[in-house]
Coordinates of N, CA and C in Angstrom, one line a residue:
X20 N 156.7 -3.6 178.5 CA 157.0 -4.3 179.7 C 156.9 -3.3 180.9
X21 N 156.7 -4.0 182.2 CA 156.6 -3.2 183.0 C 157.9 -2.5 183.3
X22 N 157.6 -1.0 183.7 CA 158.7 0.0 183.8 C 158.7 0.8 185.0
X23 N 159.4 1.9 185.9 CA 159.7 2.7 186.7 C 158.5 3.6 186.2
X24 N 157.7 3.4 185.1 CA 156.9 5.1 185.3 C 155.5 5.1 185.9
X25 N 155.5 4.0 187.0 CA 154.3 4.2 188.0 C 154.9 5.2 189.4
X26 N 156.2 5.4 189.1 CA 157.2 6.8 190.3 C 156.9 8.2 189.3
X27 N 157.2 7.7 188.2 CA 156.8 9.1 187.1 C 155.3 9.2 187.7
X28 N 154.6 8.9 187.2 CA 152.9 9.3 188.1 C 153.0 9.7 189.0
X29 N 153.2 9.5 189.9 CA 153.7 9.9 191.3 C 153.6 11.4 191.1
X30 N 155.3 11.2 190.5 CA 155.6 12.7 190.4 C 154.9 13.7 189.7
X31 N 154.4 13.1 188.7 CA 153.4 14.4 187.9 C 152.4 14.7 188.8
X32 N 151.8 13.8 189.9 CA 150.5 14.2 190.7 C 150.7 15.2 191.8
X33 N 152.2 15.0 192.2 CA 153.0 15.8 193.3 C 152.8 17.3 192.6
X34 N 153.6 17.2 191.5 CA 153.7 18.6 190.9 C 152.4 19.3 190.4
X35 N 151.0 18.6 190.4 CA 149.6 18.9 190.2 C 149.9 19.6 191.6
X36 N 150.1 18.3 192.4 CA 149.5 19.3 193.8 C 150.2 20.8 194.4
X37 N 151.6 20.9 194.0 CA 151.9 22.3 194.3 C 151.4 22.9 193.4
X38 N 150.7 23.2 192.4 CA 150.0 23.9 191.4 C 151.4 24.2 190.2
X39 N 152.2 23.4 190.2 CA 153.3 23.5 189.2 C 152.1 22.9 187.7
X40 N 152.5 24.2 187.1 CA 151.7 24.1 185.4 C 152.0 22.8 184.4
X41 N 151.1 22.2 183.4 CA 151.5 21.4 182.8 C 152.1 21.4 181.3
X42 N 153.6 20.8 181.5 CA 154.5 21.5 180.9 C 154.1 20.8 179.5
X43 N 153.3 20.4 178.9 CA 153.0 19.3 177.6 C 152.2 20.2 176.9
X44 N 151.7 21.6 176.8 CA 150.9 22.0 175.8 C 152.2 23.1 175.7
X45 N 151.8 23.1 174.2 CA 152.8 23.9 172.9 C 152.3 25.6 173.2
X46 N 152.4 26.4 172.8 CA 151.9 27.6 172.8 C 152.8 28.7 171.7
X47 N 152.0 30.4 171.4 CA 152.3 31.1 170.3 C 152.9 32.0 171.5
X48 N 154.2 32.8 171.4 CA 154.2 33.5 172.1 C 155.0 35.3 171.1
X49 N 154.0 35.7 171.8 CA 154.0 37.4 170.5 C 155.0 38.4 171.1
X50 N 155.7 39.1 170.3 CA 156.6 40.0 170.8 C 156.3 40.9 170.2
X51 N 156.0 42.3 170.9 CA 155.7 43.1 170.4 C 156.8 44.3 170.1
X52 N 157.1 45.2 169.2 CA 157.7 46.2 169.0 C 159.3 45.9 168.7
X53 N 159.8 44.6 168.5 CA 160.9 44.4 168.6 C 161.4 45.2 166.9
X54 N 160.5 45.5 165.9 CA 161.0 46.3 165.2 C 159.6 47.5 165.5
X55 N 159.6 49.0 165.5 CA 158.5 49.7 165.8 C 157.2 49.3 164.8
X56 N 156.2 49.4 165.4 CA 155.2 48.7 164.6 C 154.8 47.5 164.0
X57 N 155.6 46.7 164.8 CA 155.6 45.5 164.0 C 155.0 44.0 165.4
X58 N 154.7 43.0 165.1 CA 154.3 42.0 165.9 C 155.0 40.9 165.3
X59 N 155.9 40.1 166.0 CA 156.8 38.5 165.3 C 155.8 37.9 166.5
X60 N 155.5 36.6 165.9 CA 155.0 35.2 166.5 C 155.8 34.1 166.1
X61 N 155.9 33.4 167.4 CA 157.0 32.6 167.5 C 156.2 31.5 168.2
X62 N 156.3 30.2 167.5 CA 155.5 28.8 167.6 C 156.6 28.7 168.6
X63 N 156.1 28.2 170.1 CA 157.3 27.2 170.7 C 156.7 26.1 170.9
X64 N 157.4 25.2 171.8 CA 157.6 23.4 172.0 C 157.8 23.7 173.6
X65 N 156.7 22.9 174.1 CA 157.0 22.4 175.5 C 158.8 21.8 176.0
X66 N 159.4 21.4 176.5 CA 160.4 21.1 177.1 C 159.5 19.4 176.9
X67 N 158.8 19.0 177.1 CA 158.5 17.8 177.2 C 157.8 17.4 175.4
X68 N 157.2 17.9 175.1 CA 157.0 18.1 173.6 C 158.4 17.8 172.7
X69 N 159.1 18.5 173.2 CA 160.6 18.3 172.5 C 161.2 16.9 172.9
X70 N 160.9 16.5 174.2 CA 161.7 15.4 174.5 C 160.6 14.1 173.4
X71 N 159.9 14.8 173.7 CA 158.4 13.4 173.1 C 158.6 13.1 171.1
X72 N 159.4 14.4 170.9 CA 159.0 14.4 169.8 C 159.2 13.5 168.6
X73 N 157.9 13.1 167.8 CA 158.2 11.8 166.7 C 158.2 10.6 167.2
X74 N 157.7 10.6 168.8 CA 157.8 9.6 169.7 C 156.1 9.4 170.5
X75 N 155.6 8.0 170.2 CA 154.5 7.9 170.7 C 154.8 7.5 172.3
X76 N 154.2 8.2 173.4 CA 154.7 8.4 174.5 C 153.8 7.0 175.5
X77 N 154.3 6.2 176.5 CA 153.2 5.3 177.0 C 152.5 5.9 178.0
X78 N 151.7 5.2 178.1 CA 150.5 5.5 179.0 C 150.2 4.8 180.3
X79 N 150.8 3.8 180.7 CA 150.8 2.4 181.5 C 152.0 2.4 181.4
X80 N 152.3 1.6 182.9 CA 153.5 1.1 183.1 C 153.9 -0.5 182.4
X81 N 152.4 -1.0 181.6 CA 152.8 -2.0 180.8 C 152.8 -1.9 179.6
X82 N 152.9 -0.5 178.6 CA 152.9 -0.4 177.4 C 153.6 -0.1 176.6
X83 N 154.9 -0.3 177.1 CA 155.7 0.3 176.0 C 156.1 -0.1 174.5
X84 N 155.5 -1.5 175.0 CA 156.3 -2.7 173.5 C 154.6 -1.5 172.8
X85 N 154.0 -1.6 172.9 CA 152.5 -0.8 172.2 C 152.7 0.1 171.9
X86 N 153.6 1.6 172.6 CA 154.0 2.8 172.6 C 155.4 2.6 171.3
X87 N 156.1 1.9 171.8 CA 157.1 1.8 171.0 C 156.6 1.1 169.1
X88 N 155.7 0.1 169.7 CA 155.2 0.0 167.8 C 154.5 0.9 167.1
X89 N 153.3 1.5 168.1 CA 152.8 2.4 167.5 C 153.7 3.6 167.0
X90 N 154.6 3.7 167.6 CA 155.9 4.8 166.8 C 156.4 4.5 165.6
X91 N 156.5 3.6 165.5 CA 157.1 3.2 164.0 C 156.2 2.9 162.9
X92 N 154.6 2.7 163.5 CA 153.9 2.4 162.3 C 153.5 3.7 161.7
X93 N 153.4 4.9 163.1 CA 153.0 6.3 162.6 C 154.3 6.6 161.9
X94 N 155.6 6.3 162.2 CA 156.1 7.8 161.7 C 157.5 7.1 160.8
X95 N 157.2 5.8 160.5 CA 157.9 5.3 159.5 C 157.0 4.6 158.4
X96 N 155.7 4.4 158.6 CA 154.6 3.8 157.8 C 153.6 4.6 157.2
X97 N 154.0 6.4 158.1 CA 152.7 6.9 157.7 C 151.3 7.0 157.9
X98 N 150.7 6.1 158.8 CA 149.6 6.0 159.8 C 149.2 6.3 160.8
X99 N 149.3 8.0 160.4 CA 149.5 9.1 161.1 C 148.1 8.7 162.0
X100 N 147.2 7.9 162.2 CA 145.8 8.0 163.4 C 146.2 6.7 164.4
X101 N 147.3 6.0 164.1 CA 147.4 5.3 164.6 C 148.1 5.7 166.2
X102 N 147.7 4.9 167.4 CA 148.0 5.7 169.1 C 148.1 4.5 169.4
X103 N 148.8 4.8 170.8 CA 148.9 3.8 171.7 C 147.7 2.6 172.1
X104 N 146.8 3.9 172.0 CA 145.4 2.9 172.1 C 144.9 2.1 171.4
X105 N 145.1 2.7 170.3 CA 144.6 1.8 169.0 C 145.2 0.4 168.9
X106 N 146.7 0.5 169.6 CA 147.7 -0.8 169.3 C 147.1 -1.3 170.7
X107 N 147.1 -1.0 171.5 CA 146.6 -2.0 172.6 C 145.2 -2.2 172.7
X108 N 143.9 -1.8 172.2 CA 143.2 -2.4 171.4 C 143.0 -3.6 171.1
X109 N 144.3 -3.7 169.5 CA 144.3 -4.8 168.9 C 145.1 -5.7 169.8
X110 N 146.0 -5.4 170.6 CA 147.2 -6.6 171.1 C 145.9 -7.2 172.6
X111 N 145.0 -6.8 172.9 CA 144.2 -6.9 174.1 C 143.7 -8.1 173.0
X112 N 143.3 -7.9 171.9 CA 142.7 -9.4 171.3 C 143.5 -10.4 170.6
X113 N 144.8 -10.6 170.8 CA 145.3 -11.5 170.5 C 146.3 -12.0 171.6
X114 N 145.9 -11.7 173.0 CA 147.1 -12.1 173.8 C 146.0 -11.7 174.8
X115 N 146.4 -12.0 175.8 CA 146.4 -12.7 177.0 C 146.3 -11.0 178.0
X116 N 145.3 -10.4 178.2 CA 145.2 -9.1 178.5 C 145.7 -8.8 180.2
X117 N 145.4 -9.9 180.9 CA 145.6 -9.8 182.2 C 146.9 -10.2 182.6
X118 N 147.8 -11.1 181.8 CA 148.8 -11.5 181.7 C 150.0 -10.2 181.7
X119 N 149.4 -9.4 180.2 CA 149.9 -8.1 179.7 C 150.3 -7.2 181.1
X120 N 149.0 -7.0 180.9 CA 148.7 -5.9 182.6 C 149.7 -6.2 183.2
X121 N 149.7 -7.2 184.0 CA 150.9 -7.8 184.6 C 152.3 -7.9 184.5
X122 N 152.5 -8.4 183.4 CA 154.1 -8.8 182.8 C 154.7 -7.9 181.8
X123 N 153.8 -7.0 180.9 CA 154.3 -6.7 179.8 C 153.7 -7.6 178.6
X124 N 153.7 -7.1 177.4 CA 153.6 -7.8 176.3 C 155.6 -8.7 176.0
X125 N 154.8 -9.1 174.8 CA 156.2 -10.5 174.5 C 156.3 -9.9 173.0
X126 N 157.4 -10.1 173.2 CA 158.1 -10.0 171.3 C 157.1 -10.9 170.9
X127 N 156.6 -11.9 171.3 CA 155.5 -12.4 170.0 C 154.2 -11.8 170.1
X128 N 154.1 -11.3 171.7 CA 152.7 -10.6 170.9 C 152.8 -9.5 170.2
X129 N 153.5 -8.9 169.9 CA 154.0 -7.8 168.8 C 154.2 -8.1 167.6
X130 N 154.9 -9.2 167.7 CA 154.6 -9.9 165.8 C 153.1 -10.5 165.6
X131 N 152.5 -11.1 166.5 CA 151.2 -11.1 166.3 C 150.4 -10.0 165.8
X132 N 150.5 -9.0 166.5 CA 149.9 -7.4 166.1 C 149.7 -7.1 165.0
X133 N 150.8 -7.0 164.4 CA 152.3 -6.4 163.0 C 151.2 -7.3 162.3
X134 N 150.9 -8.6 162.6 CA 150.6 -9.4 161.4 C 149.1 -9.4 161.1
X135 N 148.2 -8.4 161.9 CA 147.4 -8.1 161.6 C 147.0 -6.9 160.8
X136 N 148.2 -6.1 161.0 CA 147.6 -5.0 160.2 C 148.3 -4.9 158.8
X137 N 148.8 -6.0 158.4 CA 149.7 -6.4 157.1 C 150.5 -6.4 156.9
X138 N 151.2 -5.8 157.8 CA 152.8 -6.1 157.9 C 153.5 -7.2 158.8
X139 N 155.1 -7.4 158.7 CA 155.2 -8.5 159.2 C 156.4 -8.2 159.8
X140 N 156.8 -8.7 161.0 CA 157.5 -8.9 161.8 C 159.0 -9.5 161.5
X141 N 160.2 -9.4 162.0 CA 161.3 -10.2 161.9 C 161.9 -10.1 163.0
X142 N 162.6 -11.0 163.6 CA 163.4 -10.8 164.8 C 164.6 -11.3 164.7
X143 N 166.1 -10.8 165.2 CA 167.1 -11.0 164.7 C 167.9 -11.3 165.9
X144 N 168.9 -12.2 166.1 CA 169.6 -12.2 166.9 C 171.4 -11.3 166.5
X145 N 172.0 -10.6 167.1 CA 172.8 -10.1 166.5 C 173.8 -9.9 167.6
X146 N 175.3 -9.8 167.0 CA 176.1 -9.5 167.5 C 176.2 -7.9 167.6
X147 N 177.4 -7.7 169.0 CA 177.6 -6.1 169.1 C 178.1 -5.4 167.9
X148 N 179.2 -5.9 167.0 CA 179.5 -5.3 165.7 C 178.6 -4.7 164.6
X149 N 177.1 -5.9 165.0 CA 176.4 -5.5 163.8 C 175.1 -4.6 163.6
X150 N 175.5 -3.5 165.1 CA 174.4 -2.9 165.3 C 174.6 -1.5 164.1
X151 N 176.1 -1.6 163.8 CA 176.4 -0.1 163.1 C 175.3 -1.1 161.8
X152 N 175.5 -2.1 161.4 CA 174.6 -2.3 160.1 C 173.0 -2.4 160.3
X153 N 172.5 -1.8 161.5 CA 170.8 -1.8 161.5 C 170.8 -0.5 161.0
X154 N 169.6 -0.6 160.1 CA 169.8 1.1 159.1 C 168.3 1.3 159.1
X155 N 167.8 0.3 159.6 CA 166.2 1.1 160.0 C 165.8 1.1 161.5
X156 N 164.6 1.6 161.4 CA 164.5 1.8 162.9 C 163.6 0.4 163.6
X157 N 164.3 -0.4 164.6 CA 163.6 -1.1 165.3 C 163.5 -1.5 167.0
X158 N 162.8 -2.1 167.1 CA 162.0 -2.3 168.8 C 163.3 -2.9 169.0
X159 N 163.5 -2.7 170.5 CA 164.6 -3.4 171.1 C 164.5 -3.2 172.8
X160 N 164.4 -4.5 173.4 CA 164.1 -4.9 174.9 C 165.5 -4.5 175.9
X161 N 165.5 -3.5 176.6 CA 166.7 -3.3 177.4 C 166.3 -3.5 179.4
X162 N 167.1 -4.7 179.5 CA 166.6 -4.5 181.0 C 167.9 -3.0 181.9
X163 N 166.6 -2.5 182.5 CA 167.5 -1.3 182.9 C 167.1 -1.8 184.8
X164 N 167.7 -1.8 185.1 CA 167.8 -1.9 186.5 C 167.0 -3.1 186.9
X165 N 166.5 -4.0 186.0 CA 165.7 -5.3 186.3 C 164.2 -4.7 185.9
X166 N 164.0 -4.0 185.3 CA 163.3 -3.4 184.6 C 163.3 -4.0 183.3
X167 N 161.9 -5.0 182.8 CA 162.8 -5.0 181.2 C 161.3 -4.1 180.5
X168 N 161.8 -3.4 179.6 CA 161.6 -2.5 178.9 C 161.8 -2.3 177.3
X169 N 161.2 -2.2 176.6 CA 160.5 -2.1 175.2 C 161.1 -0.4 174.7
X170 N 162.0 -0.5 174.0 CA 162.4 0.9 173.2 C 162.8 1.1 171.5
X171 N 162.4 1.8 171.3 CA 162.9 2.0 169.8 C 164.3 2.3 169.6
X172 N 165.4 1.5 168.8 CA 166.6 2.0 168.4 C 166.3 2.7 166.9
X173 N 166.7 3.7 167.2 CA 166.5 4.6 165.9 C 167.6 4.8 165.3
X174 N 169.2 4.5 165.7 CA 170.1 5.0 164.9 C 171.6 4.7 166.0
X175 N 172.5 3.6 165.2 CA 173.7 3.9 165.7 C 175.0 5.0 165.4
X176 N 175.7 5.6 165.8 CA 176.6 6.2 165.1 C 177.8 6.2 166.4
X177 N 178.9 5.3 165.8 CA 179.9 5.2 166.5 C 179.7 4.9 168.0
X178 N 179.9 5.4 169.3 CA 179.3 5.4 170.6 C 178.6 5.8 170.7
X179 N 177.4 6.6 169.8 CA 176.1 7.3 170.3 C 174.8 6.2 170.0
X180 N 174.3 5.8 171.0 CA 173.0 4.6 170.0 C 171.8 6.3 170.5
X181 N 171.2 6.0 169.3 CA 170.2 6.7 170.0 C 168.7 6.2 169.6
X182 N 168.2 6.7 171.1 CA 166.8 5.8 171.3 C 165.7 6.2 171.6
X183 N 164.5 5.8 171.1 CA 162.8 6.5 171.7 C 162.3 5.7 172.6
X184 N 162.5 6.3 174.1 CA 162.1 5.8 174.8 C 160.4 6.4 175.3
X185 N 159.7 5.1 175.4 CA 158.3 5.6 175.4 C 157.5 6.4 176.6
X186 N 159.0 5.9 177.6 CA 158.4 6.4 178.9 C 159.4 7.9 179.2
X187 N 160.1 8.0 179.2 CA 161.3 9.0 179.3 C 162.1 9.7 178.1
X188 N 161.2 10.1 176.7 CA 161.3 10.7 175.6 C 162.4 9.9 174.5
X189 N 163.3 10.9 173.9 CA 164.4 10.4 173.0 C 165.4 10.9 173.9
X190 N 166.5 9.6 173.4 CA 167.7 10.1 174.0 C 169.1 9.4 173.8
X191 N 169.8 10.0 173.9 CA 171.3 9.1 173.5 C 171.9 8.3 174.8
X192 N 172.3 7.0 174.5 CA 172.9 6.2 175.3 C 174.1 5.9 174.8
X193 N 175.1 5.5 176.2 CA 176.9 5.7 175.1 C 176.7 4.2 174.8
X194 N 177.3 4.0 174.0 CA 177.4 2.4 173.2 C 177.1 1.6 173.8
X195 N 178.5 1.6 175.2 CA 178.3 0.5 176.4 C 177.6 0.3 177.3
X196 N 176.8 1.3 177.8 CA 175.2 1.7 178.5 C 174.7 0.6 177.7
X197 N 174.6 1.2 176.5 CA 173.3 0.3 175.8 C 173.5 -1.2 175.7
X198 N 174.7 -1.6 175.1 CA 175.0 -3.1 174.8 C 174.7 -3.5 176.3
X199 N 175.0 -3.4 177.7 CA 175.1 -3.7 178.8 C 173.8 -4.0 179.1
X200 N 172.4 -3.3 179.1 CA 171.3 -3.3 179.1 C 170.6 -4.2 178.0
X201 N 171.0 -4.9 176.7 CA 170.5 -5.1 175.4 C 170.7 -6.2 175.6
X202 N 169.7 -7.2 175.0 CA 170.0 -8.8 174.8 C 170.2 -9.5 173.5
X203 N 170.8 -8.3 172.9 CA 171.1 -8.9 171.4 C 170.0 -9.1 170.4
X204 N 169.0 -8.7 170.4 CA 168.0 -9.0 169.8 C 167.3 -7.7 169.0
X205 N 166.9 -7.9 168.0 CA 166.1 -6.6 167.4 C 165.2 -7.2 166.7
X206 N 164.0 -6.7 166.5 CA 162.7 -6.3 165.8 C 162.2 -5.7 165.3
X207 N 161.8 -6.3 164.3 CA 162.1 -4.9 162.9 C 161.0 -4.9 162.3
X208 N 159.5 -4.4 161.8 CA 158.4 -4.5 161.1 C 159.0 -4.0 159.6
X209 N 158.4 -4.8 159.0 CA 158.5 -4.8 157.5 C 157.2 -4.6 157.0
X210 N 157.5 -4.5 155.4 CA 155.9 -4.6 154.3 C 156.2 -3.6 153.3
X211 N 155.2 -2.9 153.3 CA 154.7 -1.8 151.9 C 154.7 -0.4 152.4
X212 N 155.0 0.0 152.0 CA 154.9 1.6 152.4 C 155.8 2.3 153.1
X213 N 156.9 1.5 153.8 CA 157.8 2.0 154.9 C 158.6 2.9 153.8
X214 N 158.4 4.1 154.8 CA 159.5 5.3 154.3 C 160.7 5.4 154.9
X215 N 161.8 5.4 153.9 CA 163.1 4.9 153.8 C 163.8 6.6 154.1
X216 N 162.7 7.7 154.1 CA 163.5 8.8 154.9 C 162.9 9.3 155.9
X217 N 162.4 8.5 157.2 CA 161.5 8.2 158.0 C 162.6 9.1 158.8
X218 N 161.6 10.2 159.7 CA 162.2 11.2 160.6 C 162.3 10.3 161.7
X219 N 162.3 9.1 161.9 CA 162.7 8.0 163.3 C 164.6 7.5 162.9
X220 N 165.1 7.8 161.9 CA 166.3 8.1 161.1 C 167.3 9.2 161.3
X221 N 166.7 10.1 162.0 CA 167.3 11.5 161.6 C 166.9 12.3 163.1
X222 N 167.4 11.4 164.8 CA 167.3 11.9 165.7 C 168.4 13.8 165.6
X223 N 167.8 14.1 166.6 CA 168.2 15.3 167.0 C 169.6 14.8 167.4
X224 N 171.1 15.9 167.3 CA 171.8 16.0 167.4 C 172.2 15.9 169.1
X225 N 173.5 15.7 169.5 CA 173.5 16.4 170.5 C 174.6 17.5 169.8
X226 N 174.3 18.6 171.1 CA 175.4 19.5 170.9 C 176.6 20.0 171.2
X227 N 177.3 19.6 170.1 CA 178.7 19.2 169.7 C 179.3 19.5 168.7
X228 N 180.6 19.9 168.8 CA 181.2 19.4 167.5 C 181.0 18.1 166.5
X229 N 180.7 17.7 167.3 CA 180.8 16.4 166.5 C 179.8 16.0 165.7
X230 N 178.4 16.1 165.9 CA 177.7 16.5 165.1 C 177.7 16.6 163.6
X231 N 178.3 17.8 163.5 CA 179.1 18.1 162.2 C 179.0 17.3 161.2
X232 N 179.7 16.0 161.7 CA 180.2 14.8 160.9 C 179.0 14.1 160.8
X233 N 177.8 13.9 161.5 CA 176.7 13.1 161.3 C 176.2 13.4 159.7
X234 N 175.3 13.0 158.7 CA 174.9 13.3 157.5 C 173.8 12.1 157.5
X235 N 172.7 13.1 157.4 CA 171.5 11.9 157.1 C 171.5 11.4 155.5
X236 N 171.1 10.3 155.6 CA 171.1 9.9 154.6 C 169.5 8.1 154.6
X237 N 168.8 8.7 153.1 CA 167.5 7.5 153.8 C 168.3 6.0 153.3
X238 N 167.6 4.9 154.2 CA 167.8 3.9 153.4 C 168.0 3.5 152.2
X239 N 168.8 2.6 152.0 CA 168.8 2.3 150.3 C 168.6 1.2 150.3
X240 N 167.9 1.2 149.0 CA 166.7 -0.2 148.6 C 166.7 -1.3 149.1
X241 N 168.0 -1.7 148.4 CA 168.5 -2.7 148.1 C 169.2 -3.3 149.8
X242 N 169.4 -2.7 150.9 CA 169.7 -2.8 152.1 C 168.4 -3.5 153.1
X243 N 167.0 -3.1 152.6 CA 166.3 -3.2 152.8 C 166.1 -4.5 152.9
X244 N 165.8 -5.2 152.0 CA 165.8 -6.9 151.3 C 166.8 -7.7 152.6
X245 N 168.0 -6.9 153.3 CA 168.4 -7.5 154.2 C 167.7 -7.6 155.6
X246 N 166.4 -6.8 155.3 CA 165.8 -6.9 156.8 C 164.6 -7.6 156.7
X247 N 164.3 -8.6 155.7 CA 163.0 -9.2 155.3 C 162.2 -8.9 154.2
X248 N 162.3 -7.5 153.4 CA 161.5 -6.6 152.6 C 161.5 -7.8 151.8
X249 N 160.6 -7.5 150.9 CA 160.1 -8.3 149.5 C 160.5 -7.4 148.3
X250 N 160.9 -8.4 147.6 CA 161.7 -7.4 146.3 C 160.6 -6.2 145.7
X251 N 159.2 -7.0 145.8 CA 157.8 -6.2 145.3 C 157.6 -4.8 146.3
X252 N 158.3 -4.9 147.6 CA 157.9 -3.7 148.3 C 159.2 -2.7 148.1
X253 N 160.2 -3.0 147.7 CA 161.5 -2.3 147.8 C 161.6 -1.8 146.6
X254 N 161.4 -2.6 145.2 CA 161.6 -1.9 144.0 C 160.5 -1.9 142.9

């Protein structure tokens, strides 16, 4: 749906034009002599690579329901070639392209999508209580400032929901932020192959004590079957 990141543009072009460097490429950086004779290389992570990470990032201010699927099919399905583009591609041929442009895609053209590449869609109406029982990761529409907007819920724990947002990385929202913004609704792709210890499960910590007490742990089978699975794909 359409979102605030045509101000994000803006801003990345502003910061082109004072010659501020682009912070999205990774780099090796060598330290020499820290024991005599010796050279350590150390892989780092952009500041924005970190925020992106395991998160397919959008590209348009109307793709995020696209950016947000394509995240789940790569990195809970395994379809590691699958991009943003690839999903808008396919959603450009089953919906209404100029419409999109405009408005955003619709929870049904995303179950349309889903149901072309063999998997299938479910959509749930749910109460606040029952977000501690979503135990996989699914699409969820938050209007933020009259903005409505397409994001992945990856994981509740207690007040922390946390979420892959496709325009503005991963990140934790306090319970009430999110319910406030959320229309009760989730979207969940199902089928064959979903991995039940899918790193969209196992967001980064904040840092805390509290923390501590988090423990990943992957779905279990049999939980599954409550979000549409077929007994043939679960056991």
């Amino acid at each position: 749906m359409k979102t605030f990141w045509g101000s994000l543009q803006v801003l990345s072009l502003s910061m082109a034009a004072l010659g501020v460097a682009d912070p999205v490429a990774a780099a090796s950086i060598q330290m020499g002599n820290v024991v005599p004779g010796t050279q350590v290389t150390k892989q780092v992570m952009s500041m924005r690579e970190l925020k992106f990470e395991n998160l397919v990032a959008q590209e348009t201010d109307f793709s995020c329901g696209a950016a947000s699927l394509a995240t789940i099919l790569k990195y809970a399905y395994g379809r590691s070639d699958v991009t943003e583009e690839t999903v808008l591609q396919g959603m450009f041929e089953i919906a209404d392209a100029d419409q999109a442009k405009r408005l955003g895609f619709s929870l049904l053209d995303l179950n349309n999508y889903v149901e072309t590449v063999g998997l299938r869609g479910r959509g749930y109406k749910i109460d606040v209580p029952s977000l501690d029982t979503v135990s996989i990761p699914v699409i969820v529409l938050l209007d933020l400032d009259g903005y409505q907007h397409f994001v992945v819920l990856k994981k509740v724990e207690g007040d922390r929901v946390y979420v892959g947002d496709p325009a503005l990385g991963n990140k934790v929202m306090n319970r009430s932020e999110f319910v406030e913004a959320w229309n009760n609704v989730i979207f969940a792709v199902v089928g064959e192959n979903f991995d039940t210890s899918t790193v969209l499960l196992d967001p980064a910590q904040p840092l805390t004590a509290r923390r501590l007490t988090d423990v990943f742990s992957p779905v279990p089978k049999q939980q599954l079957l409550d979000f549409g699975f077929r007994h043939a794909e679960v056991f």
